[in-house]
Structures are given as structure tokens and as C-alpha cells.
Short mmCIF file of C-alpha atoms and ligand atoms in Angstrom, two decimals:
data_model
loop_
_atom_site.label_atom_id
_atom_site.label_comp_id
_atom_site.label_asym_id
_atom_site.label_seq_id
_atom_site.Cartn_x
_atom_site.Cartn_y
_atom_site.Cartn_z
CA MET K 1 -19.79 -63.39 4.49
CA ARG K 2 -20.70 -66.88 6.83
CA LEU K 3 -19.54 -66.67 10.24
CA SER K 4 -19.16 -70.55 9.76
CA ARG K 5 -17.36 -70.01 6.92
CA TYR K 6 -14.89 -67.21 9.06
CA PHE K 7 -12.15 -66.54 11.05
CA LEU K 8 -13.18 -64.52 14.07
CA PRO K 9 -11.19 -66.17 16.39
CA VAL K 10 -13.12 -63.73 19.60
CA ILE K 11 -11.95 -64.32 23.13
CA LYS K 12 -14.40 -65.03 25.93
CA GLU K 13 -11.41 -63.31 28.90
CA THR K 14 -10.36 -60.69 29.21
CA PRO K 15 -6.31 -60.40 27.79
CA SER K 16 -4.41 -59.41 31.21
CA GLU K 17 -1.27 -57.70 28.81
CA ALA K 18 -3.49 -54.79 27.78
CA LYS K 19 -3.83 -52.04 29.78
CA ILE K 20 -5.74 -49.75 27.38
CA VAL K 21 -9.71 -50.42 26.22
CA SER K 22 -8.68 -50.91 22.13
CA HIS K 23 -6.11 -52.54 22.80
CA ARG K 24 -8.39 -55.51 24.87
CA LEU K 25 -11.12 -55.69 22.77
CA MET K 26 -9.00 -56.04 19.59
CA LEU K 27 -7.56 -58.84 20.85
CA ARG K 28 -10.88 -59.95 22.41
CA ALA K 29 -12.71 -59.41 19.10
CA GLY K 30 -9.74 -61.16 17.24
CA MET K 31 -8.54 -58.56 14.81
CA ILE K 32 -4.52 -59.28 16.08
CA LYS K 33 -2.18 -61.53 17.59
CA GLN K 34 0.99 -60.05 19.37
CA SER K 35 4.03 -61.86 17.80
CA SER K 36 6.10 -60.18 19.32
CA ALA K 37 6.95 -56.65 21.54
CA GLY K 38 5.37 -54.24 19.56
CA ILE K 39 4.83 -56.12 15.78
CA TYR K 40 1.24 -58.04 15.38
CA SER K 41 -0.25 -60.28 13.12
CA TRP K 42 -3.18 -58.93 11.68
CA LEU K 43 -6.27 -62.04 11.15
CA PRO K 44 -9.13 -61.71 9.02
CA LEU K 45 -11.51 -58.78 10.58
CA GLY K 46 -8.62 -56.67 11.30
CA PHE K 47 -6.07 -57.43 8.59
CA LYS K 48 -10.83 -56.31 6.60
CA LEU K 49 -10.08 -53.19 9.26
CA LEU K 50 -6.92 -51.82 8.27
CA ARG K 51 -7.87 -51.96 4.32
CA LYS K 52 -10.61 -50.02 4.42
CA LEU K 53 -8.94 -47.35 6.48
CA GLU K 54 -6.19 -48.01 4.00
CA ASN K 55 -8.80 -47.40 1.32
CA ILE K 56 -10.02 -43.96 2.85
CA VAL K 57 -7.28 -42.28 3.09
CA HIS K 58 -6.31 -43.54 -0.46
CA GLU K 59 -9.13 -41.51 -1.67
CA GLU K 60 -8.35 -38.19 0.24
CA GLN K 61 -5.23 -38.48 -1.40
CA GLN K 62 -5.93 -38.49 -4.79
CA ARG K 63 -8.69 -36.66 -3.68
CA ALA K 64 -6.23 -33.72 -3.11
CA GLY K 65 -4.00 -34.66 -6.48
CA HIS K 66 -1.50 -37.15 -4.52
CA ILE K 67 -0.27 -40.17 -6.67
CA PRO K 68 -0.11 -43.64 -4.62
CA MET K 69 3.23 -45.60 -4.75
CA LEU K 70 5.46 -48.48 -2.68
CA MET K 71 9.24 -48.28 -0.93
CA PRO K 72 11.28 -50.91 -0.06
CA THR K 73 11.27 -51.98 3.63
CA LEU K 74 14.76 -52.25 3.00
CA GLN K 75 16.17 -49.33 2.49
CA SER K 76 20.54 -48.74 1.34
CA ALA K 77 22.72 -47.19 4.66
CA ASP K 78 24.40 -45.27 1.92
CA LEU K 79 21.38 -42.90 0.80
CA TRP K 80 21.26 -42.50 4.76
CA ARG K 81 24.64 -41.06 4.82
CA GLU K 82 24.23 -39.18 2.02
CA SER K 83 21.07 -36.89 4.13
CA GLY K 84 23.47 -37.00 7.24
CA ARG K 85 20.92 -38.84 9.10
CA TYR K 86 22.05 -42.39 9.22
CA ASP K 87 24.08 -41.78 12.74
CA GLY K 88 21.99 -39.51 13.81
CA TYR K 89 18.65 -41.29 14.00
CA GLY K 90 19.78 -43.31 16.64
CA GLU K 91 18.68 -46.49 18.11
CA GLU K 92 14.75 -46.53 16.88
CA MET K 93 16.26 -47.36 13.46
CA LEU K 94 16.65 -50.81 12.52
CA ARG K 95 20.06 -51.50 11.15
CA MET K 96 21.39 -54.77 9.75
CA GLN K 97 23.94 -56.02 7.09
CA ASP K 98 23.17 -58.64 4.52
CA ARG K 99 25.64 -61.68 3.24
CA HIS K 100 27.83 -58.95 1.61
CA GLY K 101 28.44 -57.02 4.56
CA ARG K 102 26.43 -54.16 3.28
CA ASP K 103 24.41 -51.99 5.88
CA LEU K 104 20.68 -51.97 5.01
CA LEU K 105 17.70 -50.84 7.53
CA PHE K 106 13.98 -50.83 8.05
CA SER K 107 13.04 -47.79 6.48
CA PRO K 108 11.34 -46.04 9.67
CA THR K 109 9.98 -42.46 7.63
CA ALA K 110 11.37 -42.12 3.93
CA GLU K 111 12.16 -38.84 3.40
CA GLU K 112 15.59 -40.58 1.60
CA MET K 113 14.27 -43.09 -0.47
CA PHE K 114 11.20 -40.58 -1.90
CA THR K 115 14.10 -38.22 -2.29
CA ASP K 116 16.45 -40.05 -3.84
CA VAL K 117 13.38 -41.27 -6.88
CA PHE K 118 12.19 -37.64 -7.72
CA ARG K 119 16.01 -37.07 -8.33
CA ALA K 120 16.97 -39.50 -10.41
CA ASN K 121 13.79 -39.07 -12.61
CA VAL K 122 12.91 -34.79 -12.63
CA SER K 123 14.65 -31.86 -13.24
CA SER K 124 12.76 -29.21 -15.01
CA TYR K 125 10.21 -26.77 -12.43
CA LYS K 126 8.03 -27.44 -15.30
CA ASP K 127 7.36 -31.35 -13.91
CA LEU K 128 6.34 -29.69 -10.24
CA PRO K 129 4.17 -29.51 -8.19
CA LEU K 130 4.58 -32.80 -7.04
CA THR K 131 3.25 -34.87 -4.56
CA LEU K 132 4.01 -38.58 -4.22
CA TYR K 133 2.50 -41.03 -1.12
CA GLN K 134 2.79 -44.49 0.01
CA ILE K 135 1.29 -46.73 2.23
CA GLN K 136 3.96 -48.97 3.77
CA TRP K 137 5.51 -50.89 6.95
CA LYS K 138 7.51 -48.71 9.03
CA PHE K 139 9.31 -50.19 11.86
CA ARG K 140 10.86 -48.24 14.86
CA ASP K 141 12.52 -49.70 17.45
CA GLU K 142 10.41 -48.16 19.95
CA ILE K 143 12.67 -48.56 23.66
CA ARG K 144 8.80 -49.06 25.25
CA PRO K 145 5.89 -50.25 22.52
CA ARG K 146 3.01 -50.43 24.15
CA PHE K 147 -1.09 -50.18 24.01
CA GLY K 148 -1.09 -52.93 21.07
CA VAL K 149 -1.25 -50.64 17.92
CA MET K 150 -1.10 -47.86 19.39
CA ARG K 151 3.12 -47.76 19.96
CA GLY K 152 3.88 -50.87 17.77
CA ARG K 153 7.47 -51.66 16.53
CA GLU K 154 6.00 -52.41 12.70
CA PHE K 155 3.26 -50.38 11.90
CA LEU K 156 1.59 -48.99 9.32
CA MET K 157 2.08 -45.38 8.06
CA LYS K 158 0.61 -43.56 4.68
CA ASP K 159 3.06 -40.94 3.91
CA GLY K 160 3.93 -38.54 1.71
CA TYR K 161 6.69 -35.97 0.29
CA ASN K 162 5.59 -33.13 -1.80
CA PHE K 163 8.61 -31.45 -4.42
CA ASP K 164 8.22 -27.42 -4.89
CA LEU K 165 9.87 -25.12 -6.71
CA THR K 166 9.05 -22.44 -4.35
CA LYS K 167 8.55 -22.11 -0.46
CA GLU K 168 5.15 -20.40 -0.72
CA ASP K 169 4.57 -23.22 -3.04
CA ALA K 170 5.41 -26.43 -0.62
CA LEU K 171 3.12 -23.82 2.10
CA HIS K 172 0.02 -24.24 -0.42
CA ALA K 173 1.50 -28.12 -0.17
CA TYR K 174 1.62 -27.77 3.73
CA ASN K 175 -2.27 -26.58 3.99
CA ARG K 176 -3.75 -28.84 0.54
CA HIS K 177 -2.73 -31.87 3.08
CA LEU K 178 -4.04 -30.02 6.12
CA VAL K 179 -7.33 -29.53 4.60
CA SER K 180 -7.23 -33.46 3.27
CA TYR K 181 -6.58 -34.99 6.51
CA LEU K 182 -9.53 -33.06 7.99
CA ARG K 183 -11.62 -34.89 6.04
CA THR K 184 -9.89 -38.74 6.23
CA TYR K 185 -10.47 -38.23 10.02
CA GLU K 186 -13.88 -37.30 9.80
CA ARG K 187 -14.87 -39.59 7.07
CA MET K 188 -13.83 -42.00 9.80
CA GLY K 189 -15.70 -40.65 12.41
CA LEU K 190 -12.84 -38.85 13.87
CA GLN K 191 -12.49 -35.20 15.00
CA ALA K 192 -8.35 -34.98 15.24
CA ILE K 193 -7.13 -31.34 16.28
CA PRO K 194 -4.43 -29.50 14.63
CA MET K 195 -2.09 -29.18 16.68
CA ARG K 196 0.91 -27.23 16.71
CA ALA K 197 3.72 -29.54 17.26
CA ASP K 198 7.92 -30.41 17.47
CA SER K 199 9.60 -31.80 14.44
CA GLY K 200 11.90 -34.17 16.04
CA PRO K 201 14.04 -36.11 14.12
CA ILE K 202 12.00 -35.48 10.74
CA GLY K 203 13.24 -31.54 10.95
CA GLY K 204 12.11 -28.35 9.71
CA ASP K 205 10.05 -25.26 11.56
CA TYR K 206 6.39 -25.83 10.32
CA THR K 207 4.79 -28.53 11.15
CA HIS K 208 0.98 -30.09 13.39
CA GLU K 209 0.27 -32.41 14.82
CA PHE K 210 -3.15 -33.95 14.60
CA LEU K 211 -4.76 -35.81 18.17
CA VAL K 212 -7.61 -37.49 18.39
CA LEU K 213 -8.78 -36.53 22.27
CA ALA K 214 -8.80 -39.94 24.07
CA GLU K 215 -7.52 -40.01 28.21
CA THR K 216 -5.35 -42.71 27.47
CA GLY K 217 -3.64 -40.64 24.67
CA GLU K 218 0.07 -40.87 25.19
CA SER K 219 0.29 -36.91 24.62
CA GLU K 220 -0.48 -33.97 26.61
CA VAL K 221 -2.42 -31.10 25.22
CA PHE K 222 -3.38 -27.02 25.78
CA TYR K 223 -6.50 -26.23 23.84
CA ASP K 224 -9.43 -23.35 23.79
CA SER K 225 -12.31 -25.06 23.56
CA ARG K 226 -13.74 -23.57 20.63
CA VAL K 227 -11.57 -26.00 18.47
CA THR K 228 -13.77 -28.75 18.85
CA ASP K 229 -16.57 -26.47 17.18
CA ILE K 230 -14.96 -25.99 13.67
CA LYS K 231 -16.09 -28.86 12.05
CA LEU K 232 -15.36 -29.44 7.98
CA GLY K 233 -18.11 -30.85 7.32
CA ASP K 234 -19.34 -31.45 3.01
CA ARG K 235 -17.87 -28.62 2.10
CA ASP K 236 -16.58 -28.42 -1.60
CA ILE K 237 -12.96 -28.05 -1.02
CA ASN K 238 -10.84 -27.52 -4.00
CA PHE K 239 -7.42 -28.86 -3.62
CA ASP K 240 -6.55 -26.29 -6.46
CA ASP K 241 -7.35 -23.69 -4.81
CA VAL K 242 -4.63 -21.32 -2.94
CA ALA K 243 -6.41 -19.28 -0.43
CA GLN K 244 -9.13 -21.87 0.02
CA CYS K 245 -6.66 -23.99 1.29
CA GLN K 246 -4.81 -21.62 3.44
CA GLY K 247 -8.33 -20.15 5.04
CA VAL K 248 -9.72 -23.61 6.15
CA MET K 249 -5.73 -24.06 7.44
CA GLU K 250 -6.38 -20.48 9.54
CA GLU K 251 -9.58 -21.46 10.50
CA PHE K 252 -8.36 -24.41 12.22
CA THR K 253 -5.54 -23.35 13.34
CA SER K 254 -5.84 -19.40 14.17
CA LEU K 255 -7.10 -20.53 18.26
CA TYR K 256 -4.25 -22.39 20.65
CA ALA K 257 -3.99 -25.97 20.43
CA ARG K 258 -0.45 -26.89 21.10
CA THR K 259 1.05 -30.18 22.26
CA ASP K 260 3.59 -29.83 25.66
CA GLU K 261 6.60 -29.95 23.34
CA THR K 262 4.96 -25.60 22.77
CA HIS K 263 2.92 -25.18 24.58
CA VAL K 264 3.68 -21.86 25.87
CA ALA K 265 1.96 -20.75 29.26
CA ASP K 266 2.13 -17.36 28.91
CA GLU K 267 0.09 -17.32 25.28
CA PHE K 268 -2.42 -19.82 26.87
CA SER K 269 -3.73 -17.10 29.91
CA LYS K 270 -4.41 -15.22 27.03
CA VAL K 271 -7.00 -17.68 25.82
CA PRO K 272 -10.84 -17.25 28.07
CA GLU K 273 -10.31 -18.56 30.97
CA ALA K 274 -13.77 -20.94 30.52
CA ASN K 275 -12.38 -21.86 27.33
CA GLN K 276 -8.88 -23.14 29.34
CA ARG K 277 -8.14 -26.98 28.35
CA THR K 278 -5.28 -29.29 29.59
CA ALA K 279 -6.46 -33.31 28.46
CA ARG K 280 -4.87 -35.92 26.61
CA GLY K 281 -4.31 -37.18 23.53
CA ILE K 282 -3.92 -39.85 20.14
CA GLU K 283 -1.60 -38.20 17.19
CA VAL K 284 -2.95 -40.17 14.63
CA GLY K 285 -1.41 -37.43 11.77
CA GLN K 286 1.78 -35.22 11.49
CA ILE K 287 2.71 -32.80 8.73
CA PHE K 288 6.11 -31.04 8.14
CA TYR K 289 7.44 -28.59 5.73
CA PHE K 290 11.38 -28.83 5.77
CA GLY K 291 11.98 -26.74 2.53
CA THR K 292 16.02 -27.84 1.21
CA THR K 293 16.36 -29.95 4.40
CA TYR K 294 16.72 -32.93 2.53
CA SER K 295 16.60 -31.79 -1.02
CA GLU K 296 20.29 -30.01 -1.09
CA PRO K 297 22.45 -32.66 0.78
CA LEU K 298 20.71 -35.23 -1.81
CA GLY K 299 21.02 -32.99 -5.02
CA ALA K 300 17.56 -33.12 -5.27
CA THR K 301 17.23 -29.96 -7.94
CA VAL K 302 15.39 -28.98 -10.72
CA GLN K 303 16.50 -26.06 -13.54
CA GLY K 304 13.93 -22.68 -12.23
CA PRO K 305 11.74 -20.62 -14.80
CA ASP K 306 15.03 -18.37 -15.16
CA GLY K 307 17.36 -21.58 -16.68
CA ALA K 308 18.82 -21.70 -12.85
CA LYS K 309 19.07 -24.87 -11.06
CA THR K 310 17.66 -25.09 -7.47
CA PRO K 311 16.38 -27.51 -4.86
CA VAL K 312 13.37 -28.63 -5.22
CA HIS K 313 11.00 -27.11 -1.86
CA MET K 314 9.79 -30.36 0.40
CA GLY K 315 7.84 -31.36 3.12
CA SER K 316 6.37 -34.98 4.86
CA HIS K 317 3.27 -35.54 5.35
CA GLY K 318 2.26 -39.30 7.31
CA ILE K 319 -0.66 -40.54 8.81
CA GLY K 320 -0.60 -43.88 11.70
CA VAL K 321 -2.93 -46.11 9.97
CA SER K 322 -2.68 -49.01 11.87
CA ARG K 323 -2.73 -46.20 15.36
CA LEU K 324 -6.04 -45.11 13.59
CA LEU K 325 -7.58 -48.44 15.16
CA GLY K 326 -6.71 -47.94 17.94
CA ALA K 327 -8.28 -44.63 17.89
CA ILE K 328 -11.31 -45.15 16.94
CA ILE K 329 -12.31 -47.80 19.62
CA GLU K 330 -10.75 -45.60 21.84
CA ALA K 331 -13.18 -42.91 20.92
CA SER K 332 -16.26 -46.00 20.08
CA HIS K 333 -17.12 -48.71 22.64
CA ASP K 334 -19.11 -49.44 25.49
CA ASP K 335 -18.80 -51.99 28.08
CA LYS K 336 -19.80 -54.70 25.59
CA GLY K 337 -17.10 -53.76 23.24
CA ILE K 338 -16.74 -51.83 19.88
CA ILE K 339 -19.20 -49.37 18.29
CA TRP K 340 -18.30 -49.42 14.25
CA PRO K 341 -18.47 -45.28 12.79
CA GLU K 342 -20.24 -46.54 9.48
CA GLY K 343 -17.67 -45.35 7.45
CA VAL K 344 -15.22 -47.96 8.50
CA THR K 345 -17.69 -51.01 9.81
CA PRO K 346 -15.68 -54.07 8.78
CA PHE K 347 -19.49 -54.78 7.66
CA HIS K 348 -22.31 -53.48 7.21
CA CYS K 349 -24.71 -55.40 9.05
CA GLY K 350 -24.72 -58.58 10.92
CA ILE K 351 -27.74 -61.32 10.72
CA VAL K 352 -28.36 -62.94 14.34
CA ASN K 353 -30.87 -66.21 12.83
CA LEU K 354 -32.24 -66.77 16.54
CA LYS K 355 -32.68 -70.70 15.72
CA THR K 356 -31.02 -72.11 12.92
CA GLY K 357 -32.64 -75.11 11.54
CA ASP K 358 -35.75 -73.46 11.50
CA SER K 359 -36.45 -73.84 7.97
CA GLU K 360 -38.87 -69.94 7.88
CA ALA K 361 -35.69 -68.17 10.24
CA ASP K 362 -32.66 -70.36 7.00
CA ALA K 363 -34.89 -69.07 4.85
CA ALA K 364 -35.79 -65.50 5.44
CA CYS K 365 -32.11 -64.88 6.71
CA GLU K 366 -30.82 -66.20 3.05
CA SER K 367 -32.96 -64.11 1.76
CA LEU K 368 -31.90 -60.43 3.33
CA TYR K 369 -28.17 -62.48 2.98
CA LYS K 370 -28.57 -62.18 -1.13
CA GLU K 371 -30.42 -58.92 -0.85
CA ILE K 372 -28.39 -56.80 1.53
CA THR K 373 -25.32 -58.52 -1.06
CA ALA K 374 -27.07 -57.52 -4.13
CA LEU K 375 -27.22 -53.74 -2.89
CA GLY K 376 -23.35 -53.84 -2.78
CA LEU K 377 -23.10 -54.10 0.86
CA GLU K 378 -21.25 -56.54 3.27
CA PRO K 379 -23.41 -58.56 5.70
CA LEU K 380 -22.29 -61.01 8.36
CA TYR K 381 -24.20 -63.44 8.65
CA ASP K 382 -24.45 -65.42 12.00
CA ASP K 383 -25.51 -69.16 10.95
CA ARG K 384 -23.48 -70.95 13.18
CA ASP K 385 -25.59 -73.21 15.73
CA GLU K 386 -25.00 -71.29 18.71
CA ARG K 387 -27.15 -69.43 21.54
CA ALA K 388 -28.91 -66.45 20.69
CA GLY K 389 -27.47 -65.13 23.40
CA ALA K 390 -23.16 -66.28 22.54
CA LYS K 391 -24.42 -64.81 18.99
CA PHE K 392 -25.87 -61.04 20.40
CA GLY K 393 -22.89 -61.11 22.40
CA THR K 394 -20.55 -61.35 19.22
CA MET K 395 -21.94 -59.24 17.19
CA ASP K 396 -21.83 -56.58 20.57
CA LEU K 397 -17.95 -57.19 20.51
CA ILE K 398 -17.09 -56.34 17.10
CA GLY K 399 -19.53 -53.74 16.75
CA LEU K 400 -21.00 -53.53 13.78
CA PRO K 401 -22.88 -50.53 13.74
CA TRP K 402 -26.56 -52.56 12.59
CA ARG K 403 -27.90 -55.88 13.30
CA ILE K 404 -30.92 -57.54 11.86
CA THR K 405 -32.57 -60.24 14.45
CA VAL K 406 -34.58 -62.95 12.47
CA GLY K 407 -36.94 -65.66 14.90
CA PRO K 408 -39.67 -67.70 14.31
CA ARG K 409 -42.11 -65.56 17.18
CA GLY K 410 -41.14 -62.44 14.45
CA LEU K 411 -41.82 -63.86 11.37
CA LYS K 412 -44.91 -65.27 12.54
CA ASN K 413 -46.05 -61.85 11.90
CA GLY K 414 -43.84 -61.05 9.02
CA VAL K 415 -41.03 -58.92 10.76
CA VAL K 416 -37.71 -58.92 12.17
CA GLU K 417 -36.03 -56.67 14.30
CA LEU K 418 -33.39 -53.98 13.54
CA THR K 419 -31.18 -52.82 16.20
CA SER K 420 -29.05 -50.32 16.31
CA ARG K 421 -25.29 -51.15 18.59
CA ARG K 422 -24.71 -47.69 19.55
CA THR K 423 -28.05 -46.00 20.69
CA GLY K 424 -29.53 -50.10 21.10
CA GLU K 425 -32.78 -49.31 20.30
CA SER K 426 -34.43 -51.63 18.24
CA GLU K 427 -37.68 -51.28 16.14
CA GLU K 428 -39.38 -54.09 14.76
CA MET K 429 -40.46 -54.06 10.43
CA THR K 430 -40.83 -56.23 7.42
CA PRO K 431 -37.57 -58.04 5.48
CA ALA K 432 -38.51 -55.66 3.14
CA GLN K 433 -38.59 -52.63 4.83
CA ALA K 434 -35.20 -53.29 6.95
CA VAL K 435 -33.67 -54.01 3.57
CA THR K 436 -34.61 -50.58 3.07
CA LYS K 437 -34.01 -49.25 5.86
CA ILE K 438 -30.19 -50.62 5.54
CA ALA K 439 -29.21 -49.37 1.57
CA LYS K 440 -30.55 -46.05 3.27
CA ILE K 441 -28.04 -45.48 5.26
CA TYR K 442 -25.67 -46.61 3.28
CA ALA K 443 -26.00 -44.37 0.63
CA PRO K 444 -23.96 -42.26 1.77
CA HIS K 445 -20.95 -44.47 2.17
CA VAL K 446 -20.79 -46.83 -0.79
CA PRO K 447 -18.10 -45.59 -2.98
CA VAL K 448 -19.21 -45.53 -6.48
CA LYS K 449 -17.45 -44.77 -9.59
CA GLY K 450 -16.81 -41.52 -10.55
CA HIS K 451 -17.09 -40.64 -6.14
CA GLY K 452 -15.62 -37.08 -6.86
CA ASP K 453 -11.78 -37.20 -9.57
CA VAL K 454 -11.14 -40.08 -8.31
CA GLU K 455 -10.35 -43.36 -9.67
CA PRO K 456 -11.22 -46.61 -8.00
CA MET K 457 -8.01 -48.09 -7.66
CA SER K 458 -7.48 -51.17 -10.29
CA GLY K 459 -10.68 -50.57 -11.71
CA ARG K 460 -13.03 -51.87 -9.29
CA SER K 461 -15.27 -49.52 -6.82
CA PHE K 462 -12.91 -49.01 -3.43
CA HIS K 463 -14.74 -51.30 -1.30
CA THR K 464 -13.96 -54.61 -2.77
CA TRP K 465 -10.22 -53.88 -4.03
CA MET K 466 -8.77 -56.24 -0.60
C1 P5A F 1 5.42 -37.92 8.05
C2 P5A F 1 5.75 -39.31 6.86
C3 P5A F 1 7.28 -38.87 9.97
O1 P5A F 1 7.60 -39.65 9.91
N1 P5A F 1 7.79 -39.02 7.69
C4 P5A F 1 7.25 -39.35 7.03
C5 P5A F 1 6.93 -38.23 8.68
N2 P5A F 1 6.24 -38.20 10.91
S1 P5A F 1 5.56 -39.08 12.27
O2 P5A F 1 5.47 -38.36 12.74
O3 P5A F 1 7.09 -39.45 12.66
O4 P5A F 1 5.25 -40.12 11.81
C6 P5A F 1 3.70 -40.22 11.54
C7 P5A F 1 2.64 -40.92 12.18
O5 P5A F 1 2.62 -41.99 12.28
C8 P5A F 1 1.93 -43.07 13.48
N3 P5A F 1 3.21 -43.21 14.53
C9 P5A F 1 2.81 -44.33 15.20
N4 P5A F 1 2.31 -45.28 14.78
C10 P5A F 1 2.06 -46.50 15.00
N5 P5A F 1 3.40 -47.19 16.65
C11 P5A F 1 4.53 -45.89 16.06
N6 P5A F 1 5.69 -46.98 16.89
C12 P5A F 1 4.69 -44.95 15.40
N7 P5A F 1 4.96 -43.98 15.70
C13 P5A F 1 4.59 -42.89 14.00
C14 P5A F 1 1.94 -41.37 14.48
O6 P5A F 1 0.17 -41.39 14.26
C15 P5A F 1 2.67 -40.59 13.13
O7 P5A F 1 1.62 -39.56 13.59
#
């Protein structure tokens, strides 16, 4: 993308309404614009990032064997009356009527809808196990929407629902989700710690929240510091392997780690004192097992091997996709702006032309642009007729992890400069060396067909399907 042809309305001033750094930076970097309280327009850069996160979530969901689909945002109140949640859900549910006076609601979650699709189409245990998911907008009329996309009223969620014959099978689905969520967050450059939590209006006894530690987090958390040493890394996971998924689950959840809702001071005191930590965290996901809470009232049954009809065991699992953008920025920024991890960056590198109009500088930038694009990567070329300082400021603000700076003086010696946004370190090299280095940096991040056994969406490589 050439910056002169993009739409990137960056803001110089610090927006006064934004209380936390991620909200400030998302406004300043031209990613979002508030439309009304807790509701945002996603400008091109924000939209591109949202799609990047969605791609990672899709890939990891499908790697774990889960099947994507899409539900409507508006749902009939009758379904929610069947489950008994319509009256109980309270004021967070946005309710409305159509012209015929029928009650509708904007989906805050979709347990009922998925259970309805299931009961209409599945009747035998032979079709199980089954996990369906979507990435779709949700609406919760939060009493205090705040911190930008962190606590929005309209927000993007990945929500998945598993249907299993037995509790045991459903607990494998629970563990499989826990492992696949860990992979998802790690690919986004985040450490999200699974913590015991409260199930709230979703219900059930088994639930874990995933928390990213950050001072600006809304949840108070208590944990054994040794949990932060456990990483999934690139170990090989077979998501059908019950014992392996359970093993990973136990490894990540056996140390004390709880949100304030489930915190027990007595138990926490048994953690060696040097390891006791109290901190704040951002909830970026939550998984539940709730058995037959929805399948029983909605009549979602299957015929078991013995011929008897039994309600299916279910769970649901959510990732706050739009909130994750805020969480990544909270975890990765400095006083100049955002620092995107390579796995999610909206453009792979910036190209800054120090002297637009200089024929040599222009030509060198053009060929860098072409060569990097030919690698299947997306550079952002600042070809505007602007001061170098303004160009650097924009690149630092929007946080591309790598910048190639091209100017007439360097070109006289045959070199350009490659700068890391994270460390600020620069290295002079030939343009060809810069291209090779960029290719090497992104080699593990370029999604190619045959990545695991995941089919790219709509037959195109994931990073271009938007
Ligand atoms: C699981 C999926 C559920 O709704 N039903 C379907 C279950 N879980 S949850 O924990 O309530 O929400 C899942 C994730 O969505 C994000 N989230 C939000 N993000 C932005 N603004 C909000 N107001 C908001 N509310 C929830 C969180 O990341 C949460 O973990």
C-alpha cells in the first residue's frame, strides 16, 4: 500500500476522552472512530487489524477441528424464552420489536441459536462430536462502556459451541479449547493465563477465563508467579488426543490462578509467599462446560448407541476479538506509539522515502516495494511529500515492527537503513540485503497453503482473504 493512496487519518493531539493508552493510540493511529458510547467505526487500519486477528482465530479453530458458520445478529425472543434466559438476562440485552410487534434482540451471545440449529439437524450420536463456531458482532448494553474497544457495547466475538454425547467427551472439548486458545494468544504475541472464574449468566460449574496481565485491566487477579513461566511454544499438539489435551490443561491450570470472583484467601496463602502475586488483568476469552443446561429445555437430544434419546452435553467458548486489539496494544507500546508483534502487524514493514521527488530515492523505494510485495508480504510505502520527521512519527505511531529508510545520502554508498521498532536499533545494508532480511523475519508468519491441515478460507491464503 502507498500511503498517499491509503486512508489513515492519524491525530496529533492526545484525545482527552481516552483514559488508557490503547484507547488513545487506537484513536491517534486512525484505527477507530467513536460513533456513540461503546460503538465504533472501524477505519481501514483498525479493520485490517481486526481481520488479521480473525484470520489467526479461524486458523487455530479449524486446526482444532471446529467448523465455522455465521448466525444472524438479530434473534427471536421466543428462543430465549424456551431456555428461560429472556427475562433473566437483564438490561444488558438490547431488546426491540419489529413492525408486527414481534420481540427481537441483538445477540449478546448465541447458546440458544446454536442449540436450535443443532436440534433441527442432528439426531444421532454418530454425528458427534461436533463443534460449531462463528466470529460475529455482539451487543451488550454495558452500564459503563469504557476504555474504547476494551469494554464496548458492540464488539466482535468468536463464539463456539460443542455438542457431545457424554460429559467425558464434552470435557475433552473443554480441554481442546483451552489448548487451542493458548496457541491463538501466543501467535498474537500475548501471554494469556487461564484462571478459575465465575460462569455468570452463561451458567455451569467449569469455567476458565484467559487473562493478559496489564495495569489497566478491569479484573483483579491472584496467582502463583510460576504460571507465567509455562509456555506452549511450538510443541506438536494432536487435538484428538484426549490425554495430551488433558495433560496440557493440567499443566496450565494446576497452579493457583484465580479472578477475584473465585479467589479464596486461605488457599492462596498456601502458595509460597515469594510466588504470591496480586495484579490486574484483561479478560480476552472464557471457556465453559455447562452440560445439559441448554440442551434439556430446548430438547437438543441424540439417540445414543443403546437407542435411548439423551440430551447432549455442551460447552461454549468465547474470544473477545475486538478487545484483543486493545490488549495487544496495552502489552506492546512505548511513548511513541504502538509496537505490533510480527504475527499481527497490519503491514509487514514500512518504507520511508526521505526525499520524495529525488529520482534515485523514488526508484529505490519503488523496487523495494515491488520486491517485498513479490514475497507475498505487504509493505506500507510512505511516498507522501512530507518532512522526514512527520514520516517517522507516523510509522512509530502505527507501530510497524520494521522500517526501511531510503535517502539520497545512503544510496550514494549503496545502502538503506533497516530499523527495528521494538529496539530502535538501525542497521545499514544494501536494498537486496534488506529484502532478504525482511523475508527471513516473516518466513514463519507467512501463512501458506498446507499450514497444518487447515484449508485456507475461500481457497485463498488467509492473509489475503479480506
Ligand atoms: C462464550 C461464547 C460468552 O459469552 N458465550 C459464547 C460465552 N462468554 S463471555 O465471557 O461473556 O464473552 C467472551 C469474551 O468476549 C469478550 N467480551 C467483550 N469484549 C468487548 N467488550 C465487551 N463489552 C465484552 N464482553 C465480553 C471478552 O473477551 C470475553 O472473554
